[in-house]
Amino acid sequence: MQTQVISTLSNPEAGTVLAAELIRRGELVAFPTETVYGLGANGLDAAAVEKIFEVKGRPSDNPLILHLSKKSEARALWDGMPRAAQPLMDAFWPGPLTLVYRRSARVPDTVTAGLATVALRIPQNKTARALIAKAGVPIAAPSANLSGRPSPTDAAHVRADLDGKIPLILDGGSCRVGVESTVLELTAKPTILRPGGITREMLEAAIGPVRTADSVLAPMPEGETPRSPGMQYRHYAPACRVHVVTGAPDRAANRILALARQEEARGNACHIAATEQTKGRYRGWPHTVMGDRTRPATLCVGLFAMLREIDADVIFAEGVPPDDAGLAYMNRLLRASGFSVEEA
Ligand code: TXA
Ligand code: MG
């Protein structure tokens, strides 16, 4: 299959008529969102949704998010509305927040992987919204990467994983947030299943106390059933080893330099994921400045691109405190490392 790429940079609606037609015909289309690129299918067409699992190599027990263009569409897909939903939708939709609640009978089983709940979100990206509105159906879309690889934050990443496997990629340039949406479960006490662009502090300002699932910063214990099936898989894996060092910036930098010297002596190429606060410590070493520790959202933006693009044997990454957007950064970094982490 030939994969066509249409740029939406000068016109956010470019290609969305064709894309919507493909979606209605049961085909797959990759499109930009403010978080990461999505791989979309008609969310009410079980056969189309099956294609997503095939193309990504995604385990069939990992459910998908339905993307909407209007808040009113949530009512037909959920079975009733939890009390917290309206204030959350008003504060954060469109935006990087996914809400999970009991599903209605309209939602195909393949979307929810058999769960009693369905995840919904309205993305902020203009191209994504135009596509969903023109398709006239909810669009089921996971991140547009092969299963296990880092999520794509620009169209070249999508091409690297899916070229020849899907008919169309809408190229909207780099994603603004860089990590996937926050997933918040609302069937019981509001619980963050996956941290993201909308932080716990922001959610609590809208609805009061919010829990964070234990699995956000820990590996799933063997044999336990996770509330969000996506959390059990090795994720965001780059081609090389990743090791994370937490602790005060100065101590972390010292430890990383010591480890990097050891690896270099063994003939291994190292790369360091640094911060604005520590970059001066790594002069002479290949490094990427991920962002500013005092504004953790900045660290998230380039994380997946770094994991995809760095050609080294090992990446040493500074950990940051899991506050604010630091929680999303650590959640992705720890999974990319397979939980190879130490405190300096
Ligand atoms: O930002 C995003 O959310 C991107 C863009 C494309 O919208 N999408 C995305 O989808 O990251 P995906 O499939 O890569 O991740 C969806 C996550 C998975 O961890 C999945 O297990 C969880 O959401 N999820 C989906 N439906 C769920 C449900 N009913 N209950 C619990 N977790 C659910
Ligand atoms: Mg994903």
mmCIF file of C-alpha atoms and ligand atoms in Angstrom:
data_model
loop_
_atom_site.group_PDB
_atom_site.id
_atom_site.type_symbol
_atom_site.label_atom_id
_atom_site.label_comp_id
_atom_site.label_asym_id
_atom_site.label_seq_id
_atom_site.Cartn_x
_atom_site.Cartn_y
_atom_site.Cartn_z
ATOM 1 C CA MET A 1 0.000 0.000 0.000
ATOM 2 C CA GLN A 2 1.231 3.490 -0.895
ATOM 3 C CA THR A 3 1.140 5.897 2.079
ATOM 4 C CA GLN A 4 0.193 9.448 1.099
ATOM 5 C CA VAL A 5 1.385 12.340 3.311
ATOM 6 C CA ILE A 6 -0.538 15.635 3.284
ATOM 7 C CA SER A 7 0.871 18.643 5.145
ATOM 8 C CA THR A 8 -1.620 20.623 7.236
ATOM 9 C CA LEU A 9 0.934 23.210 8.328
ATOM 10 C CA SER A 10 -0.349 26.095 6.197
ATOM 11 C CA ASN A 11 -4.005 24.974 6.312
ATOM 12 C CA PRO A 12 -5.142 22.896 9.304
ATOM 13 C CA GLU A 13 -8.065 21.451 7.312
ATOM 14 C CA ALA A 14 -5.928 20.310 4.330
ATOM 15 C CA GLY A 15 -6.605 16.685 3.517
ATOM 16 C CA THR A 16 -9.339 16.331 6.127
ATOM 17 C CA VAL A 17 -12.103 15.733 3.534
ATOM 18 C CA LEU A 18 -10.134 12.824 2.051
ATOM 19 C CA ALA A 19 -9.184 11.599 5.534
ATOM 20 C CA ALA A 20 -12.816 11.671 6.703
ATOM 21 C CA GLU A 21 -13.873 9.752 3.585
ATOM 22 C CA LEU A 22 -11.232 7.073 4.285
ATOM 23 C CA ILE A 23 -12.412 6.791 7.908
ATOM 24 C CA ARG A 24 -16.037 6.371 6.806
ATOM 25 C CA ARG A 25 -14.931 3.659 4.352
ATOM 26 C CA GLY A 26 -13.334 1.680 7.203
ATOM 27 C CA GLU A 27 -9.700 2.658 6.464
ATOM 28 C CA LEU A 28 -7.025 3.958 8.892
ATOM 29 C CA VAL A 29 -5.620 7.511 8.926
ATOM 30 C CA ALA A 30 -2.770 8.910 11.061
ATOM 31 C CA PHE A 31 -3.391 12.465 12.282
ATOM 32 C CA PRO A 32 -1.756 15.009 14.595
ATOM 33 C CA THR A 33 -3.094 15.854 18.043
ATOM 34 C CA GLU A 34 -1.627 18.234 20.635
ATOM 35 C CA THR A 35 -0.244 15.228 22.579
ATOM 36 C CA VAL A 36 1.080 12.662 20.051
ATOM 37 C CA TYR A 37 -0.026 11.433 16.603
ATOM 38 C CA GLY A 38 -3.063 9.131 16.568
ATOM 39 C CA LEU A 39 -3.887 6.183 14.305
ATOM 40 C CA GLY A 40 -7.608 6.626 13.664
ATOM 41 C CA ALA A 41 -10.474 4.383 12.583
ATOM 42 C CA ASN A 42 -14.274 4.656 12.674
ATOM 43 C CA GLY A 43 -14.902 3.912 16.359
ATOM 44 C CA LEU A 44 -18.352 2.460 15.678
ATOM 45 C CA ASP A 45 -17.087 -0.002 13.027
ATOM 46 C CA ALA A 46 -15.638 -3.096 14.716
ATOM 47 C CA ALA A 47 -13.908 -4.323 11.534
ATOM 48 C CA ALA A 48 -12.158 -0.966 11.064
ATOM 49 C CA VAL A 49 -11.056 -0.953 14.720
ATOM 50 C CA GLU A 50 -9.627 -4.480 14.286
ATOM 51 C CA LYS A 51 -7.287 -3.068 11.631
ATOM 52 C CA ILE A 52 -5.710 -0.757 14.242
ATOM 53 C CA PHE A 53 -4.718 -3.746 16.380
ATOM 54 C CA GLU A 54 -3.322 -5.576 13.318
ATOM 55 C CA VAL A 55 -1.289 -2.659 11.975
ATOM 56 C CA LYS A 56 0.209 -1.717 15.372
ATOM 57 C CA GLY A 57 0.739 -5.284 16.571
ATOM 58 C CA ARG A 58 -1.237 -4.201 19.646
ATOM 59 C CA PRO A 59 -2.401 -6.805 22.185
ATOM 60 C CA SER A 60 -6.188 -7.151 21.828
ATOM 61 C CA ASP A 61 -6.756 -6.698 25.569
ATOM 62 C CA ASN A 62 -5.562 -3.058 25.478
ATOM 63 C CA PRO A 63 -8.575 -0.734 24.957
ATOM 64 C CA LEU A 64 -8.692 2.365 22.742
ATOM 65 C CA ILE A 65 -9.742 5.980 23.322
ATOM 66 C CA LEU A 66 -12.695 7.355 21.320
ATOM 67 C CA HIS A 67 -12.004 10.884 20.051
ATOM 68 C CA LEU A 68 -14.997 13.250 19.756
ATOM 69 C CA SER A 69 -15.507 16.698 18.264
ATOM 70 C CA LYS A 70 -18.346 17.866 20.593
ATOM 71 C CA LYS A 71 -18.996 17.407 24.329
ATOM 72 C CA SER A 72 -22.625 16.439 23.669
ATOM 73 C CA GLU A 73 -21.444 13.251 21.913
ATOM 74 C CA ALA A 74 -20.267 11.784 25.233
ATOM 75 C CA ARG A 75 -23.854 11.110 26.382
ATOM 76 C CA ALA A 76 -24.515 8.499 23.683
ATOM 77 C CA LEU A 77 -21.281 6.619 24.387
ATOM 78 C CA TRP A 78 -21.380 6.549 28.195
ATOM 79 C CA ASP A 79 -24.114 4.924 30.268
ATOM 80 C CA GLY A 80 -25.173 8.092 32.133
ATOM 81 C CA MET A 81 -22.764 10.807 33.305
ATOM 82 C CA PRO A 82 -20.622 10.842 36.460
ATOM 83 C CA ARG A 83 -20.978 14.033 38.514
ATOM 84 C CA ALA A 84 -17.359 15.076 37.984
ATOM 85 C CA ALA A 85 -17.593 14.834 34.185
ATOM 86 C CA GLN A 86 -19.232 18.172 33.416
ATOM 87 C CA PRO A 87 -16.781 20.410 35.328
ATOM 88 C CA LEU A 88 -13.873 18.443 33.845
ATOM 89 C CA MET A 89 -15.197 18.690 30.300
ATOM 90 C CA ASP A 90 -15.838 22.411 30.762
ATOM 91 C CA ALA A 91 -12.342 23.041 32.127
ATOM 92 C CA PHE A 92 -10.224 20.740 29.927
ATOM 93 C CA TRP A 93 -12.048 19.740 26.705
ATOM 94 C CA PRO A 94 -10.815 20.217 24.074
ATOM 95 C CA GLY A 95 -7.439 19.214 25.520
ATOM 96 C CA PRO A 96 -5.135 16.451 26.750
ATOM 97 C CA LEU A 97 -7.572 14.799 29.189
ATOM 98 C CA THR A 98 -9.217 11.391 28.633
ATOM 99 C CA LEU A 99 -12.185 10.439 30.809
ATOM 100 C CA VAL A 100 -13.132 6.818 31.524
ATOM 101 C CA TYR A 101 -16.690 5.853 32.523
ATOM 102 C CA ARG A 102 -19.252 3.042 32.041
ATOM 103 C CA ARG A 103 -19.867 2.397 28.349
ATOM 104 C CA SER A 104 -23.191 2.371 26.517
ATOM 105 C CA ALA A 105 -24.308 -0.441 24.207
ATOM 106 C CA ARG A 106 -23.305 1.650 21.149
ATOM 107 C CA VAL A 107 -19.590 1.099 21.773
ATOM 108 C CA PRO A 108 -18.152 -2.005 20.038
ATOM 109 C CA ASP A 109 -16.367 -4.572 22.245
ATOM 110 C CA THR A 110 -13.149 -4.289 20.233
ATOM 111 C CA VAL A 111 -12.804 -0.631 21.304
ATOM 112 C CA THR A 112 -13.021 -1.363 25.019
ATOM 113 C CA ALA A 113 -11.252 -4.742 24.841
ATOM 114 C CA GLY A 114 -14.248 -6.168 26.626
ATOM 115 C CA LEU A 115 -14.119 -3.739 29.600
ATOM 116 C CA ALA A 116 -17.326 -2.262 31.052
ATOM 117 C CA THR A 117 -15.932 1.262 30.551
ATOM 118 C CA VAL A 118 -14.968 3.443 27.593
ATOM 119 C CA ALA A 119 -12.348 6.222 27.385
ATOM 120 C CA LEU A 120 -13.326 9.511 25.673
ATOM 121 C CA ARG A 121 -11.483 12.709 24.772
ATOM 122 C CA ILE A 122 -11.793 15.794 22.569
ATOM 123 C CA PRO A 123 -8.367 16.731 21.206
ATOM 124 C CA GLN A 124 -7.384 20.378 20.889
ATOM 125 C CA ASN A 125 -5.515 20.156 17.594
ATOM 126 C CA LYS A 126 -7.492 21.862 14.778
ATOM 127 C CA THR A 127 -6.738 19.188 12.182
ATOM 128 C CA ALA A 128 -7.864 16.435 14.556
ATOM 129 C CA ARG A 129 -11.110 18.268 15.342
ATOM 130 C CA ALA A 130 -11.860 19.005 11.666
ATOM 131 C CA LEU A 131 -11.250 15.345 10.801
ATOM 132 C CA ILE A 132 -13.533 14.033 13.564
ATOM 133 C CA ALA A 133 -16.298 16.529 12.716
ATOM 134 C CA LYS A 134 -16.159 15.708 8.991
ATOM 135 C CA ALA A 135 -16.079 11.944 9.613
ATOM 136 C CA GLY A 136 -19.275 12.344 11.672
ATOM 137 C CA VAL A 137 -18.350 9.384 13.920
ATOM 138 C CA PRO A 138 -16.196 9.007 17.040
ATOM 139 C CA ILE A 139 -12.646 8.130 15.974
ATOM 140 C CA ALA A 140 -10.913 5.308 17.859
ATOM 141 C CA ALA A 141 -7.216 6.178 17.984
ATOM 142 C CA PRO A 142 -4.207 4.887 19.874
ATOM 143 C CA SER A 143 -0.827 6.522 19.411
ATOM 144 C CA ALA A 144 0.350 5.965 15.812
ATOM 145 C CA ASN A 145 3.442 3.866 16.638
ATOM 146 C CA LEU A 146 4.150 0.146 16.394
ATOM 147 C CA SER A 147 3.236 -1.392 19.748
ATOM 148 C CA GLY A 148 6.090 -1.006 22.270
ATOM 149 C CA ARG A 149 7.870 1.839 20.418
ATOM 150 C CA PRO A 150 7.926 5.454 21.672
ATOM 151 C CA SER A 151 4.801 7.395 20.661
ATOM 152 C CA PRO A 152 5.256 9.543 17.526
ATOM 153 C CA THR A 153 5.460 13.301 18.015
ATOM 154 C CA ASP A 154 6.003 14.196 14.369
ATOM 155 C CA ALA A 155 4.972 12.760 11.024
ATOM 156 C CA ALA A 156 8.450 11.345 10.286
ATOM 157 C CA HIS A 157 8.084 9.099 13.370
ATOM 158 C CA VAL A 158 4.727 7.842 12.051
ATOM 159 C CA ARG A 159 6.286 7.147 8.648
ATOM 160 C CA ALA A 160 9.171 5.260 10.242
ATOM 161 C CA ASP A 161 6.700 2.854 11.898
ATOM 162 C CA LEU A 162 3.729 2.707 9.509
ATOM 163 C CA ASP A 163 4.881 3.579 5.966
ATOM 164 C CA GLY A 164 3.220 1.225 3.488
ATOM 165 C CA LYS A 165 0.711 -0.004 6.072
ATOM 166 C CA ILE A 166 -1.864 2.813 6.005
ATOM 167 C CA PRO A 167 -3.221 4.973 3.147
ATOM 168 C CA LEU A 168 -2.783 8.463 4.662
ATOM 169 C CA ILE A 169 -0.787 10.505 7.180
ATOM 170 C CA LEU A 170 -1.830 14.094 7.925
ATOM 171 C CA ASP A 171 1.395 15.955 8.747
ATOM 172 C CA GLY A 172 0.781 18.753 11.257
ATOM 173 C CA GLY A 173 4.408 19.144 12.374
ATOM 174 C CA SER A 174 5.586 18.584 15.954
ATOM 175 C CA CYS A 175 3.138 17.941 18.795
ATOM 176 C CA ARG A 176 2.914 20.672 21.420
ATOM 177 C CA VAL A 177 2.601 18.536 24.591
ATOM 178 C CA GLY A 178 4.761 15.569 23.561
ATOM 179 C CA VAL A 179 3.301 12.941 25.935
ATOM 180 C CA GLU A 180 -0.110 11.292 25.740
ATOM 181 C CA SER A 181 -3.248 12.581 27.450
ATOM 182 C CA THR A 182 -3.926 12.176 31.156
ATOM 183 C CA VAL A 183 -6.294 9.203 31.622
ATOM 184 C CA LEU A 184 -8.740 9.769 34.502
ATOM 185 C CA GLU A 185 -11.123 7.036 35.601
ATOM 186 C CA LEU A 186 -14.478 8.260 36.965
ATOM 187 C CA THR A 187 -16.424 5.099 37.854
ATOM 188 C CA ALA A 188 -15.349 5.379 41.508
ATOM 189 C CA LYS A 189 -13.218 8.023 43.259
ATOM 190 C CA PRO A 190 -11.492 9.944 40.409
ATOM 191 C CA THR A 191 -8.182 8.176 39.751
ATOM 192 C CA ILE A 192 -5.328 9.032 37.381
ATOM 193 C CA LEU A 193 -4.460 5.859 35.464
ATOM 194 C CA ARG A 194 -1.927 7.597 33.198
ATOM 195 C CA PRO A 195 -0.448 11.039 34.000
ATOM 196 C CA GLY A 196 -0.138 13.539 31.147
ATOM 197 C CA GLY A 197 -0.536 17.131 30.051
ATOM 198 C CA ILE A 198 -3.331 17.845 32.547
ATOM 199 C CA THR A 199 -1.770 17.492 35.991
ATOM 200 C CA ARG A 200 -3.305 16.272 39.239
ATOM 201 C CA GLU A 201 -3.090 19.829 40.607
ATOM 202 C CA MET A 202 -5.138 21.114 37.641
ATOM 203 C CA LEU A 203 -7.747 18.353 38.049
ATOM 204 C CA GLU A 204 -8.062 18.991 41.783
ATOM 205 C CA ALA A 205 -8.678 22.683 41.168
ATOM 206 C CA ALA A 206 -11.734 21.630 39.117
ATOM 207 C CA ILE A 207 -13.210 18.731 41.144
ATOM 208 C CA GLY A 208 -11.394 18.324 44.483
ATOM 209 C CA PRO A 209 -9.360 15.291 45.593
ATOM 210 C CA VAL A 210 -7.978 12.986 42.877
ATOM 211 C CA ARG A 211 -6.034 9.745 43.462
ATOM 212 C CA THR A 212 -3.058 8.536 41.432
ATOM 213 C CA ALA A 213 -2.978 4.792 40.655
ATOM 214 C CA ASP A 214 0.001 2.997 42.273
ATOM 215 C CA SER A 215 1.047 1.584 38.909
ATOM 216 C CA VAL A 216 1.902 5.094 37.596
ATOM 217 C CA LEU A 217 5.450 4.955 39.019
ATOM 218 C CA ALA A 218 5.822 1.221 39.603
ATOM 219 C CA PRO A 219 5.907 -1.868 37.424
ATOM 220 C CA MET A 220 2.699 -3.963 37.468
ATOM 221 C CA PRO A 221 3.162 -6.878 39.868
ATOM 222 C CA GLU A 222 3.217 -10.241 38.015
ATOM 223 C CA GLY A 223 -0.225 -11.704 37.517
ATOM 224 C CA GLU A 224 -2.162 -8.660 38.743
ATOM 225 C CA THR A 225 -4.936 -7.246 36.534
ATOM 226 C CA PRO A 226 -4.325 -3.548 35.922
ATOM 227 C CA ARG A 227 -7.210 -1.077 35.779
ATOM 228 C CA SER A 228 -5.650 0.370 32.649
ATOM 229 C CA PRO A 229 -4.405 -2.578 30.610
ATOM 230 C CA GLY A 230 -1.911 -0.385 28.719
ATOM 231 C CA MET A 231 0.186 -0.087 31.857
ATOM 232 C CA GLN A 232 1.289 -3.717 31.861
ATOM 233 C CA TYR A 233 3.257 -3.586 28.630
ATOM 234 C CA ARG A 234 6.899 -2.590 28.083
ATOM 235 C CA HIS A 235 6.470 0.819 26.587
ATOM 236 C CA TYR A 236 8.273 3.558 24.784
ATOM 237 C CA ALA A 237 11.268 1.266 24.288
ATOM 238 C CA PRO A 238 14.127 2.830 22.326
ATOM 239 C CA ALA A 239 16.668 0.716 20.495
ATOM 240 C CA CYS A 240 19.202 1.055 23.354
ATOM 241 C CA ARG A 241 19.408 0.687 27.145
ATOM 242 C CA VAL A 242 18.071 3.529 29.315
ATOM 243 C CA HIS A 243 19.074 4.110 32.955
ATOM 244 C CA VAL A 244 17.482 6.766 35.165
ATOM 245 C CA VAL A 245 19.231 8.550 38.062
ATOM 246 C CA THR A 246 17.032 10.473 40.505
ATOM 247 C CA GLY A 247 18.032 12.745 43.395
ATOM 248 C CA ALA A 248 19.355 16.298 43.737
ATOM 249 C CA PRO A 249 20.606 17.677 40.379
ATOM 250 C CA ASP A 250 24.258 17.918 41.399
ATOM 251 C CA ARG A 251 24.411 14.426 42.863
ATOM 252 C CA ALA A 252 22.553 12.951 39.887
ATOM 253 C CA ALA A 253 24.985 14.615 37.463
ATOM 254 C CA ASN A 254 28.003 13.264 39.401
ATOM 255 C CA ARG A 255 26.626 9.749 39.351
ATOM 256 C CA ILE A 256 25.730 9.926 35.646
ATOM 257 C CA LEU A 257 29.234 11.138 34.773
ATOM 258 C CA ALA A 258 30.767 8.267 36.750
ATOM 259 C CA LEU A 259 28.526 5.722 35.012
ATOM 260 C CA ALA A 260 29.194 7.278 31.591
ATOM 261 C CA ARG A 261 32.986 7.033 32.110
ATOM 262 C CA GLN A 262 32.616 3.339 33.007
ATOM 263 C CA GLU A 263 30.534 2.653 29.903
ATOM 264 C CA GLU A 264 32.939 4.567 27.701
ATOM 265 C CA ALA A 265 35.857 2.532 29.056
ATOM 266 C CA ARG A 266 33.962 -0.581 27.951
ATOM 267 C CA GLY A 267 33.649 0.868 24.453
ATOM 268 C CA ASN A 268 29.956 1.760 24.769
ATOM 269 C CA ALA A 269 28.573 5.009 23.321
ATOM 270 C CA CYS A 270 26.642 7.082 25.899
ATOM 271 C CA HIS A 271 24.074 9.831 25.578
ATOM 272 C CA ILE A 272 22.853 11.959 28.485
ATOM 273 C CA ALA A 273 19.335 13.380 28.955
ATOM 274 C CA ALA A 274 20.157 16.577 30.882
ATOM 275 C CA THR A 275 18.220 19.601 32.140
ATOM 276 C CA GLU A 276 18.807 23.361 31.850
ATOM 277 C CA GLN A 277 20.036 23.295 35.443
ATOM 278 C CA THR A 278 22.732 20.648 34.828
ATOM 279 C CA LYS A 279 23.756 20.977 31.176
ATOM 280 C CA GLY A 280 27.048 22.704 32.083
ATOM 281 C CA ARG A 281 28.133 19.556 33.934
ATOM 282 C CA TYR A 282 28.126 17.434 30.763
ATOM 283 C CA ARG A 283 30.479 19.445 28.563
ATOM 284 C CA GLY A 284 32.339 17.074 26.238
ATOM 285 C CA TRP A 285 29.605 14.395 26.483
ATOM 286 C CA PRO A 286 26.831 13.921 23.908
ATOM 287 C CA HIS A 287 23.725 15.224 25.644
ATOM 288 C CA THR A 288 20.229 16.591 25.042
ATOM 289 C CA VAL A 289 18.778 19.338 27.224
ATOM 290 C CA MET A 290 15.266 17.997 27.854
ATOM 291 C CA GLY A 291 13.969 21.192 29.470
ATOM 292 C CA ASP A 292 13.782 23.212 32.665
ATOM 293 C CA ARG A 293 13.347 21.416 36.002
ATOM 294 C CA THR A 294 11.238 24.288 37.359
ATOM 295 C CA ARG A 295 8.753 23.849 34.461
ATOM 296 C CA PRO A 296 8.477 20.055 34.129
ATOM 297 C CA ALA A 297 6.051 20.234 31.167
ATOM 298 C CA THR A 298 9.045 21.430 29.103
ATOM 299 C CA LEU A 299 10.828 18.116 29.814
ATOM 300 C CA CYS A 300 7.997 16.095 28.231
ATOM 301 C CA VAL A 301 7.916 17.847 24.841
ATOM 302 C CA GLY A 302 11.007 16.227 23.304
ATOM 303 C CA LEU A 303 11.198 12.991 25.312
ATOM 304 C CA PHE A 304 9.826 10.569 22.707
ATOM 305 C CA ALA A 305 11.792 12.193 19.871
ATOM 306 C CA MET A 306 14.988 11.796 21.929
ATOM 307 C CA LEU A 307 14.211 8.126 22.661
ATOM 308 C CA ARG A 308 13.635 7.478 18.942
ATOM 309 C CA GLU A 309 16.435 9.498 17.455
ATOM 310 C CA ILE A 310 19.477 8.961 19.692
ATOM 311 C CA ASP A 311 21.956 6.460 18.308
ATOM 312 C CA ALA A 312 23.910 5.212 21.350
ATOM 313 C CA ASP A 313 24.395 2.035 23.415
ATOM 314 C CA VAL A 314 23.038 3.584 26.573
ATOM 315 C CA ILE A 315 21.095 6.703 27.546
ATOM 316 C CA PHE A 316 21.564 8.080 31.081
ATOM 317 C CA ALA A 317 18.631 10.271 32.069
ATOM 318 C CA GLU A 318 18.181 12.535 35.073
ATOM 319 C CA GLY A 319 15.010 11.814 36.994
ATOM 320 C CA VAL A 320 12.976 14.705 38.413
ATOM 321 C CA PRO A 321 10.535 14.915 41.349
ATOM 322 C CA PRO A 322 7.174 13.395 40.354
ATOM 323 C CA ASP A 323 5.227 16.630 40.943
ATOM 324 C CA ASP A 324 3.168 18.516 38.405
ATOM 325 C CA ALA A 325 4.116 17.405 34.847
ATOM 326 C CA GLY A 326 7.198 15.725 36.385
ATOM 327 C CA LEU A 327 4.878 12.781 37.097
ATOM 328 C CA ALA A 328 4.138 12.270 33.377
ATOM 329 C CA TYR A 329 7.855 12.610 32.539
ATOM 330 C CA MET A 330 8.880 10.015 35.134
ATOM 331 C CA ASN A 331 6.036 7.662 34.170
ATOM 332 C CA ARG A 332 7.267 7.541 30.532
ATOM 333 C CA LEU A 333 10.990 7.567 31.370
ATOM 334 C CA LEU A 334 10.712 4.697 33.885
ATOM 335 C CA ARG A 335 8.752 2.573 31.389
ATOM 336 C CA ALA A 336 11.271 3.324 28.628
ATOM 337 C CA SER A 337 14.046 2.157 30.974
ATOM 338 C CA GLY A 338 12.220 -1.006 32.021
ATOM 339 C CA PHE A 339 12.419 0.465 35.577
ATOM 340 C CA SER A 340 16.227 0.655 35.559
ATOM 341 C CA VAL A 341 16.480 3.438 38.148
ATOM 342 C CA GLU A 342 18.607 4.448 41.141
ATOM 343 C CA GLU A 343 18.716 7.375 43.532
ATOM 344 C CA ALA A 344 21.991 9.309 43.660
HETATM 345 O O1 TXA B 1 -3.006 11.529 23.939
HETATM 346 C C1 TXA B 1 -3.513 10.449 23.738
HETATM 347 O O2 TXA B 1 -4.268 9.903 24.591
HETATM 348 C C2 TXA B 1 -3.232 9.740 22.402
HETATM 349 C C3 TXA B 1 -3.823 10.582 21.294
HETATM 350 C C4 TXA B 1 -3.727 9.917 19.947
HETATM 351 O O3 TXA B 1 -5.141 10.936 21.602
HETATM 352 N N1 TXA B 1 -3.757 8.404 22.407
HETATM 353 C C5 TXA B 1 -3.197 7.397 23.121
HETATM 354 O O4 TXA B 1 -3.812 6.171 22.966
HETATM 355 O O5 TXA B 1 -2.236 7.542 23.835
HETATM 356 P P1 TXA B 1 -3.147 4.808 23.444
HETATM 357 O O6 TXA B 1 -4.071 3.759 22.931
HETATM 358 O O7 TXA B 1 -1.739 4.746 23.025
HETATM 359 O O8 TXA B 1 -3.287 4.844 25.009
HETATM 360 C C6 TXA B 1 -4.556 4.740 25.609
HETATM 361 C C7 TXA B 1 -4.406 4.392 27.071
HETATM 362 C C8 TXA B 1 -3.910 2.973 27.260
HETATM 363 O O9 TXA B 1 -3.023 2.947 28.372
HETATM 364 C C9 TXA B 1 -5.198 2.216 27.566
HETATM 365 O O10 TXA B 1 -4.972 1.040 28.328
HETATM 366 C C10 TXA B 1 -5.995 3.253 28.342
HETATM 367 O O11 TXA B 1 -5.702 4.480 27.700
HETATM 368 N N2 TXA B 1 -7.440 3.013 28.242
HETATM 369 C C11 TXA B 1 -8.237 3.073 27.146
HETATM 370 N N3 TXA B 1 -9.512 2.740 27.448
HETATM 371 C C12 TXA B 1 -9.542 2.460 28.770
HETATM 372 C C13 TXA B 1 -10.549 2.043 29.687
HETATM 373 N N4 TXA B 1 -11.810 1.828 29.293
HETATM 374 N N5 TXA B 1 -10.197 1.869 30.986
HETATM 375 C C14 TXA B 1 -8.927 2.059 31.387
HETATM 376 N N6 TXA B 1 -7.919 2.451 30.582
HETATM 377 C C15 TXA B 1 -8.215 2.639 29.284
HETATM 378 MG MG MG B 2 0.228 4.229 22.952
#
